[in-house]
């Protein structure tokens, strides 16, 4: 059984034919090759009983022998391979044992730095090894400069990365065309005049097993002149051409370089065949020259460039004010950078956000779930909103169970989210994002507030997500578990890059022993050019120069109205799901339910303490003067009931939007309708508030003497008096939503709620006459209490109950006519509608900027 000698990066191994060996970026592999172009587990070398063979495991960038891409290769004498690139990829030489220097030790017994990890220079490396490292670094930098020069010599490939790469006479014989750096997943044959339908249902010609795809999604068909076009079949998540959605049910002609996107699959027509590329998670991601400028010209993110290899875990750390949150928003498209670009597998995220948003998961620092619900129910509502309307409950439940099993949450699925530990809640938030199978996952401070044990558990969870085929980027303040990350990005004060590379080399790069010392240096030397030091280092040449040197792609900005992404559910379907979810949240909160009943009962009962035996009718005229004696009881009772309705209505809604802001931001980015979300709040809270107003009115008015006939409802005087109280509660609830949409924290809502209630007391018209007060009276028209009291006052004839001091100068809003009552009610309802318009506008501030246009 012949042994084999493997040589790479200046190191040599003797391979034992009794076992197989794995080469790739995995630190636990047998031979580690730390190059962004090399996959996590790239190839396996083993002896099959007759020959040594190399097996490529579907690596993204390929394995090459003599310039040709190979998947299975029998090793002859002196075989040379290039991993990730045919010309300058990491070189692996395989030969029989013939010379000295081959190490008999198995690779896993050697130090990590000796397993081919480029640039690993631990502190214990001796001077001779340092010199070898510097020579290798210089050679690596030269190779990257050569690769850069080759890229720059073909500029058209930068601006059109999806143009099919034709094999010339000197190309690889039989090599398939590639998409970016990838080979097609599947080929489908076309015939002229044939229609090829795409969808999730089995009766389609091209079945895509992706819950993001509708059952009958789209179809390819040929035109009479021999051209091909794509027709959308009313899909829920949309059909995209070059990243831009086509109209629902519409068609678009396809050119030779056009790419059609359907769910996680993309298609390209090449001659008489259709090439399919499935996004399985092995995608590259890079940021190029990101700069964010705020008002006043201040840059809070400065020329940030880095590349993220596939299936990797990247940590972003830095002191406060270093732009970590700004960077995260720029990378996810929530707040695009003013300059630069973000590339998802060589596709511009900002220009193709409508399609790519479904392939990116984002877990904010705060939980993105309703804590009052059980884990299974919370994920069920999220799946209902994110998946197409034609997915069945069984399909959604199967996906939820799959994700819960993957994250080991199946034993907690029937527990309320609020009863879970901090680490478990973070797992549930990750589970929600995994429902749609994103290839790229961002997390913002997932370990904030967790103890060291939970910190480690969460980071190990992220490591597992990366190992399973996803790219994970985490912004964190914790430095305890950085060693399990593939790359580390350190941000300096001011928003520039201070370091990017392997985490084990970072402290040596800065020249400190602990991260506390590094952060102190950032604080003490804020004016130091950390970015300049980084760009002048060997680490920069090895890990970032190739990304930084490439100019951003020149992509034509599409029309903003064309960027409006489709919604996975119809408006009514979203509205129904949101209403059901909101009712479930309220029902599960026993304290809130009790308060909704007790509060109006108490407010209505308080009015009974005021002259319980007095009615709400005008007093008879004074027999001596002939003047009507005011009925102070009527105005006081109506004042108390109006203020109670104002307070109850606003209190119901004043926290609702702020406490769900993070949830709304994330769901809006995945296709949630803003109006459906707002109307679900208005509907549920409106029903609760109207019932509370009815309770307040019935308790406050029913025990007192009332007019026998109303102005509009005839003998139903009690109902006619209660309707303005109900409408006042509803409009006050809308004012509460305005407060909730404006504040930045929930703590600020209570002072504003108290101020709102006090202002309503002043402008009811019960404390002093508003009519005739120039300016004050006109301002009172903006107050809902003014119109509600006026409508009830018109029914009770307040101009007689509380006659004006100046005879002949009655308040026109209190006129005892049906017209005055209807005008007052119309103005009250109009105020509520206007409030709804402003709430919708204010909600736009909490959406991804790409979606605001």
Tab-separated table of N, CA, C and O in Angstrom, residues 617-686:
chain	number	residue	atom	x	y	z
A	617	UNK	N	-80.470	67.464	32.756
A	617	UNK	CA	-81.393	68.308	32.030
A	617	UNK	C	-81.190	69.762	32.420
A	617	UNK	O	-80.680	70.066	33.505
A	618	UNK	N	-81.594	70.711	31.565
A	618	UNK	CA	-81.493	72.135	31.943
A	618	UNK	C	-82.357	72.457	33.146
A	618	UNK	O	-83.460	71.921	33.307
A	619	UNK	N	-81.873	73.323	34.028
A	619	UNK	CA	-82.662	73.776	35.166
A	619	UNK	C	-83.747	74.741	34.686
A	619	UNK	O	-83.598	75.419	33.673
A	620	UNK	N	-84.840	74.816	35.429
A	620	UNK	CA	-85.882	75.793	35.056
A	620	UNK	C	-85.370	77.210	35.304
A	620	UNK	O	-84.479	77.438	36.110
A	621	UNK	N	-85.970	78.215	34.635
A	621	UNK	CA	-85.538	79.604	34.826
A	621	UNK	C	-85.802	80.078	36.244
A	621	UNK	O	-86.708	79.599	36.937
A	622	UNK	N	-84.977	81.004	36.711
A	622	UNK	CA	-85.183	81.631	38.017
A	622	UNK	C	-86.476	82.453	37.949
A	622	UNK	O	-86.627	83.324	37.079
A	623	UNK	N	-87.428	82.205	38.864
A	623	UNK	CA	-88.710	82.918	38.788
A	623	UNK	C	-88.570	84.428	38.959
A	623	UNK	O	-89.417	85.181	38.491
A	624	UNK	N	-87.527	84.884	39.605
A	624	UNK	CA	-87.378	86.323	39.828
A	624	UNK	C	-86.643	87.005	38.679
A	624	UNK	O	-87.061	88.060	38.194
A	625	UNK	N	-85.548	86.417	38.224
A	625	UNK	CA	-84.732	87.056	37.163
A	625	UNK	C	-85.051	86.527	35.774
A	625	UNK	O	-84.734	87.165	34.775
A	626	UNK	N	-85.622	85.334	35.729
A	626	UNK	CA	-85.907	84.737	34.428
A	626	UNK	C	-84.696	84.084	33.785
A	626	UNK	O	-84.800	83.514	32.701
A	627	UNK	N	-83.528	84.161	34.425
A	627	UNK	CA	-82.324	83.545	33.869
A	627	UNK	C	-82.255	82.072	34.246
A	627	UNK	O	-82.716	81.671	35.322
A	628	UNK	N	-81.668	81.278	33.353
A	628	UNK	CA	-81.526	79.840	33.602
A	628	UNK	C	-80.328	79.615	34.516
A	628	UNK	O	-79.233	80.128	34.272
A	629	UNK	N	-80.569	78.875	35.573
A	629	UNK	CA	-79.484	78.546	36.505
A	629	UNK	C	-78.671	77.398	35.902
A	629	UNK	O	-79.236	76.338	35.592
A	630	UNK	N	-77.360	77.567	35.681
A	630	UNK	CA	-76.554	76.487	35.073
A	630	UNK	C	-76.629	75.192	35.885
A	630	UNK	O	-76.657	75.208	37.117
A	631	UNK	N	-76.638	74.062	35.157
A	631	UNK	CA	-76.610	72.742	35.786
A	631	UNK	C	-75.150	72.285	35.797
A	631	UNK	O	-74.660	71.655	34.836
A	632	UNK	N	-74.450	72.621	36.863
A	632	UNK	CA	-73.028	72.274	36.946
A	632	UNK	C	-72.774	70.792	36.982
A	632	UNK	O	-71.703	70.316	36.581
A	633	UNK	N	-73.769	70.031	37.448
A	633	UNK	CA	-73.584	68.576	37.494
A	633	UNK	C	-73.397	68.007	36.096
A	633	UNK	O	-72.551	67.136	35.866
A	634	UNK	N	-74.179	68.481	35.133
A	634	UNK	CA	-74.096	67.945	33.768
A	634	UNK	C	-72.728	68.183	33.161
A	634	UNK	O	-72.117	67.277	32.566
A	635	UNK	N	-72.209	69.409	33.289
A	635	UNK	CA	-70.894	69.696	32.697
A	635	UNK	C	-69.788	68.934	33.405
A	635	UNK	O	-68.840	68.461	32.768
A	636	UNK	N	-69.893	68.785	34.732
A	636	UNK	CA	-68.847	68.057	35.471
A	636	UNK	C	-68.839	66.579	35.113
A	636	UNK	O	-67.782	65.965	34.905
A	637	UNK	N	-70.043	65.986	35.045
A	637	UNK	CA	-70.128	64.565	34.693
A	637	UNK	C	-69.577	64.335	33.288
A	637	UNK	O	-68.804	63.400	33.051
A	638	UNK	N	-69.958	65.166	32.352
A	638	UNK	CA	-69.474	64.993	30.984
A	638	UNK	C	-67.961	65.214	30.913
A	638	UNK	O	-67.257	64.530	30.153
A	639	UNK	N	-67.428	66.151	31.689
A	639	UNK	CA	-65.992	66.370	31.741
A	639	UNK	C	-65.266	65.120	32.207
A	639	UNK	O	-64.276	64.690	31.603
A	640	UNK	N	-65.769	64.508	33.290
A	640	UNK	CA	-65.104	63.313	33.838
A	640	UNK	C	-65.169	62.157	32.841
A	640	UNK	O	-64.172	61.454	32.610
A	641	UNK	N	-66.335	61.963	32.234
A	641	UNK	CA	-66.473	60.854	31.297
A	641	UNK	C	-65.584	61.067	30.065
A	641	UNK	O	-64.977	60.121	29.556
A	642	UNK	N	-65.502	62.308	29.585
A	642	UNK	CA	-64.677	62.587	28.405
A	642	UNK	C	-63.206	62.371	28.703
A	642	UNK	O	-62.478	61.757	27.915
A	643	UNK	N	-62.758	62.879	29.839
A	643	UNK	CA	-61.344	62.701	30.195
A	643	UNK	C	-61.031	61.229	30.412
A	643	UNK	O	-59.960	60.728	30.017
A	644	UNK	N	-61.957	60.492	31.042
A	644	UNK	CA	-61.748	59.053	31.228
A	644	UNK	C	-61.608	58.322	29.910
A	644	UNK	O	-60.739	57.455	29.746
A	645	UNK	N	-62.470	58.674	28.933
A	645	UNK	CA	-62.388	58.030	27.622
A	645	UNK	C	-61.078	58.388	26.920
A	645	UNK	O	-60.449	57.535	26.280
A	646	UNK	N	-60.654	59.653	27.052
A	646	UNK	CA	-59.370	60.073	26.459
A	646	UNK	C	-58.214	59.272	27.035
A	646	UNK	O	-57.363	58.751	26.300
A	647	UNK	N	-58.193	59.178	28.355
A	647	UNK	CA	-57.082	58.499	29.013
A	647	UNK	C	-57.077	57.010	28.677
A	647	UNK	O	-56.025	56.440	28.369
A	648	UNK	N	-58.249	56.370	28.718
A	648	UNK	CA	-58.315	54.934	28.437
A	648	UNK	C	-57.912	54.641	26.996
A	648	UNK	O	-57.144	53.703	26.725
A	649	UNK	N	-58.406	55.441	26.046
A	649	UNK	CA	-58.081	55.186	24.649
A	649	UNK	C	-56.604	55.363	24.352
A	649	UNK	O	-55.984	54.516	23.699
A	650	UNK	N	-56.021	56.469	24.839
A	650	UNK	CA	-54.598	56.709	24.584
A	650	UNK	C	-53.727	55.696	25.315
A	650	UNK	O	-52.693	55.262	24.786
A	651	UNK	N	-54.130	55.310	26.534
A	651	UNK	CA	-53.337	54.336	27.293
A	651	UNK	C	-53.294	52.988	26.601
A	651	UNK	O	-52.308	52.249	26.715
A	652	UNK	N	-54.360	52.629	25.875
A	652	UNK	CA	-54.382	51.346	25.168
A	652	UNK	C	-53.307	51.261	24.085
A	652	UNK	O	-52.779	50.182	23.809
A	653	UNK	N	-53.004	52.381	23.455
A	653	UNK	CA	-52.164	52.336	22.252
A	653	UNK	C	-50.802	52.990	22.397
A	653	UNK	O	-49.950	52.828	21.520
A	654	UNK	N	-50.560	53.717	23.492
A	654	UNK	CA	-49.377	54.561	23.553
A	654	UNK	C	-48.068	53.762	23.553
A	654	UNK	O	-47.013	54.285	23.203
A	655	UNK	N	-48.134	52.489	23.899
A	655	UNK	CA	-46.922	51.655	23.908
A	655	UNK	C	-46.887	50.631	22.778
A	655	UNK	O	-45.886	49.932	22.614
A	656	UNK	N	-47.933	50.515	22.018
A	656	UNK	CA	-48.072	49.387	21.104
A	656	UNK	C	-47.041	49.396	19.972
A	656	UNK	O	-46.512	48.356	19.600
A	657	UNK	N	-46.762	50.535	19.391
A	657	UNK	CA	-45.824	50.577	18.273
A	657	UNK	C	-44.377	50.579	18.730
A	657	UNK	O	-43.520	49.952	18.109
A	658	UNK	N	-44.094	51.264	19.829
A	658	UNK	CA	-42.708	51.329	20.285
A	658	UNK	C	-42.239	49.967	20.790
A	658	UNK	O	-41.087	49.579	20.565
A	659	UNK	N	-43.110	49.210	21.437
A	659	UNK	CA	-42.667	47.919	21.969
A	659	UNK	C	-42.501	46.879	20.861
A	659	UNK	O	-41.810	45.873	21.055
A	660	UNK	N	-43.115	47.114	19.695
A	660	UNK	CA	-42.972	46.183	18.573
A	660	UNK	C	-42.115	46.752	17.445
A	660	UNK	O	-42.114	46.208	16.343
A	661	UNK	N	-41.392	47.810	17.720
A	661	UNK	CA	-40.666	48.491	16.648
A	661	UNK	C	-39.653	47.570	15.969
A	661	UNK	O	-39.557	47.541	14.737
A	662	UNK	N	-38.906	46.824	16.756
A	662	UNK	CA	-37.897	45.929	16.162
A	662	UNK	C	-38.576	44.846	15.334
A	662	UNK	O	-38.106	44.488	14.245
A	663	UNK	N	-39.700	44.328	15.835
A	663	UNK	CA	-40.435	43.299	15.095
A	663	UNK	C	-40.951	43.874	13.780
A	663	UNK	O	-40.841	43.242	12.724
A	664	UNK	N	-41.502	45.089	13.828
A	664	UNK	CA	-42.032	45.713	12.615
A	664	UNK	C	-40.922	45.967	11.596
A	664	UNK	O	-41.096	45.703	10.402
A	665	UNK	N	-39.779	46.472	12.052
A	665	UNK	CA	-38.683	46.753	11.133
A	665	UNK	C	-38.271	45.493	10.377
A	665	UNK	O	-38.043	45.520	9.167
A	666	UNK	N	-38.165	44.396	11.103
A	666	UNK	CA	-37.725	43.157	10.452
A	666	UNK	C	-38.806	42.601	9.522
A	666	UNK	O	-38.509	42.170	8.397
A	667	UNK	N	-40.051	42.601	9.970
A	667	UNK	CA	-41.112	42.054	9.141
A	667	UNK	C	-41.380	42.926	7.930
A	667	UNK	O	-41.727	42.426	6.854
A	668	UNK	N	-41.203	44.218	8.076
A	668	UNK	CA	-41.384	45.111	6.939
A	668	UNK	C	-40.352	44.808	5.858
A	668	UNK	O	-40.654	44.829	4.661
A	669	UNK	N	-39.129	44.501	6.274
A	669	UNK	CA	-38.077	44.180	5.303
A	669	UNK	C	-38.354	42.874	4.574
A	669	UNK	O	-37.827	42.657	3.479
A	670	UNK	N	-39.170	41.996	5.155
A	670	UNK	CA	-39.469	40.712	4.519
A	670	UNK	C	-40.782	40.730	3.757
A	670	UNK	O	-41.252	39.680	3.315
A	671	UNK	N	-41.403	41.919	3.610
A	671	UNK	CA	-42.589	42.009	2.768
A	671	UNK	C	-43.870	42.372	3.465
A	671	UNK	O	-44.943	42.311	2.858
A	672	UNK	N	-43.822	42.734	4.733
A	672	UNK	CA	-45.038	43.109	5.449
A	672	UNK	C	-45.594	44.421	4.903
A	672	UNK	O	-44.851	45.374	4.661
A	673	UNK	N	-46.910	44.480	4.741
A	673	UNK	CA	-47.568	45.708	4.294
A	673	UNK	C	-47.703	46.670	5.469
A	673	UNK	O	-48.197	46.302	6.526
A	674	UNK	N	-47.248	47.898	5.256
A	674	UNK	CA	-47.348	48.901	6.310
A	674	UNK	C	-48.802	49.171	6.677
A	674	UNK	O	-49.162	49.232	7.855
A	675	UNK	N	-49.652	49.311	5.679
A	675	UNK	CA	-51.054	49.619	5.956
A	675	UNK	C	-51.766	48.443	6.617
A	675	UNK	O	-52.621	48.642	7.490
A	676	UNK	N	-51.409	47.208	6.233
A	676	UNK	CA	-52.028	46.048	6.881
A	676	UNK	C	-51.636	45.991	8.356
A	676	UNK	O	-52.467	45.679	9.221
A	677	UNK	N	-50.372	46.276	8.641
A	677	UNK	CA	-49.918	46.284	10.035
A	677	UNK	C	-50.643	47.359	10.835
A	677	UNK	O	-51.151	47.098	11.933
A	678	UNK	N	-50.719	48.571	10.291
A	678	UNK	CA	-51.375	49.664	11.009
A	678	UNK	C	-52.863	49.386	11.191
A	678	UNK	O	-53.415	49.601	12.272
A	679	UNK	N	-53.516	48.889	10.158
A	679	UNK	CA	-54.945	48.637	10.261
A	679	UNK	C	-55.256	47.509	11.234
A	679	UNK	O	-56.313	47.506	11.878
A	680	UNK	N	-54.342	46.542	11.377
A	680	UNK	CA	-54.573	45.488	12.378
A	680	UNK	C	-54.562	46.072	13.782
A	680	UNK	O	-55.364	45.680	14.636
A	681	UNK	N	-53.662	47.031	14.021
A	681	UNK	CA	-53.635	47.712	15.314
A	681	UNK	C	-54.902	48.533	15.523
A	681	UNK	O	-55.522	48.508	16.592
A	682	UNK	N	-55.280	49.280	14.491
A	682	UNK	CA	-56.461	50.139	14.591
A	682	UNK	C	-57.712	49.292	14.823
A	682	UNK	O	-58.577	49.644	15.641
A	683	UNK	N	-57.812	48.168	14.124
A	683	UNK	CA	-59.005	47.330	14.248
A	683	UNK	C	-59.129	46.738	15.643
A	683	UNK	O	-60.174	46.864	16.298
A	684	UNK	N	-58.078	46.080	16.118
A	684	UNK	CA	-58.160	45.412	17.422
A	684	UNK	C	-58.269	46.436	18.552
A	684	UNK	O	-59.144	46.334	19.425
A	685	UNK	N	-57.375	47.426	18.557
A	685	UNK	CA	-57.434	48.441	19.609
A	685	UNK	C	-58.719	49.262	19.514
A	685	UNK	O	-59.280	49.673	20.538
A	686	UNK	N	-59.181	49.499	18.282
A	686	UNK	CA	-60.426	50.243	18.121
A	686	UNK	C	-61.608	49.505	18.713
A	686	UNK	O	-62.464	50.124	19.380
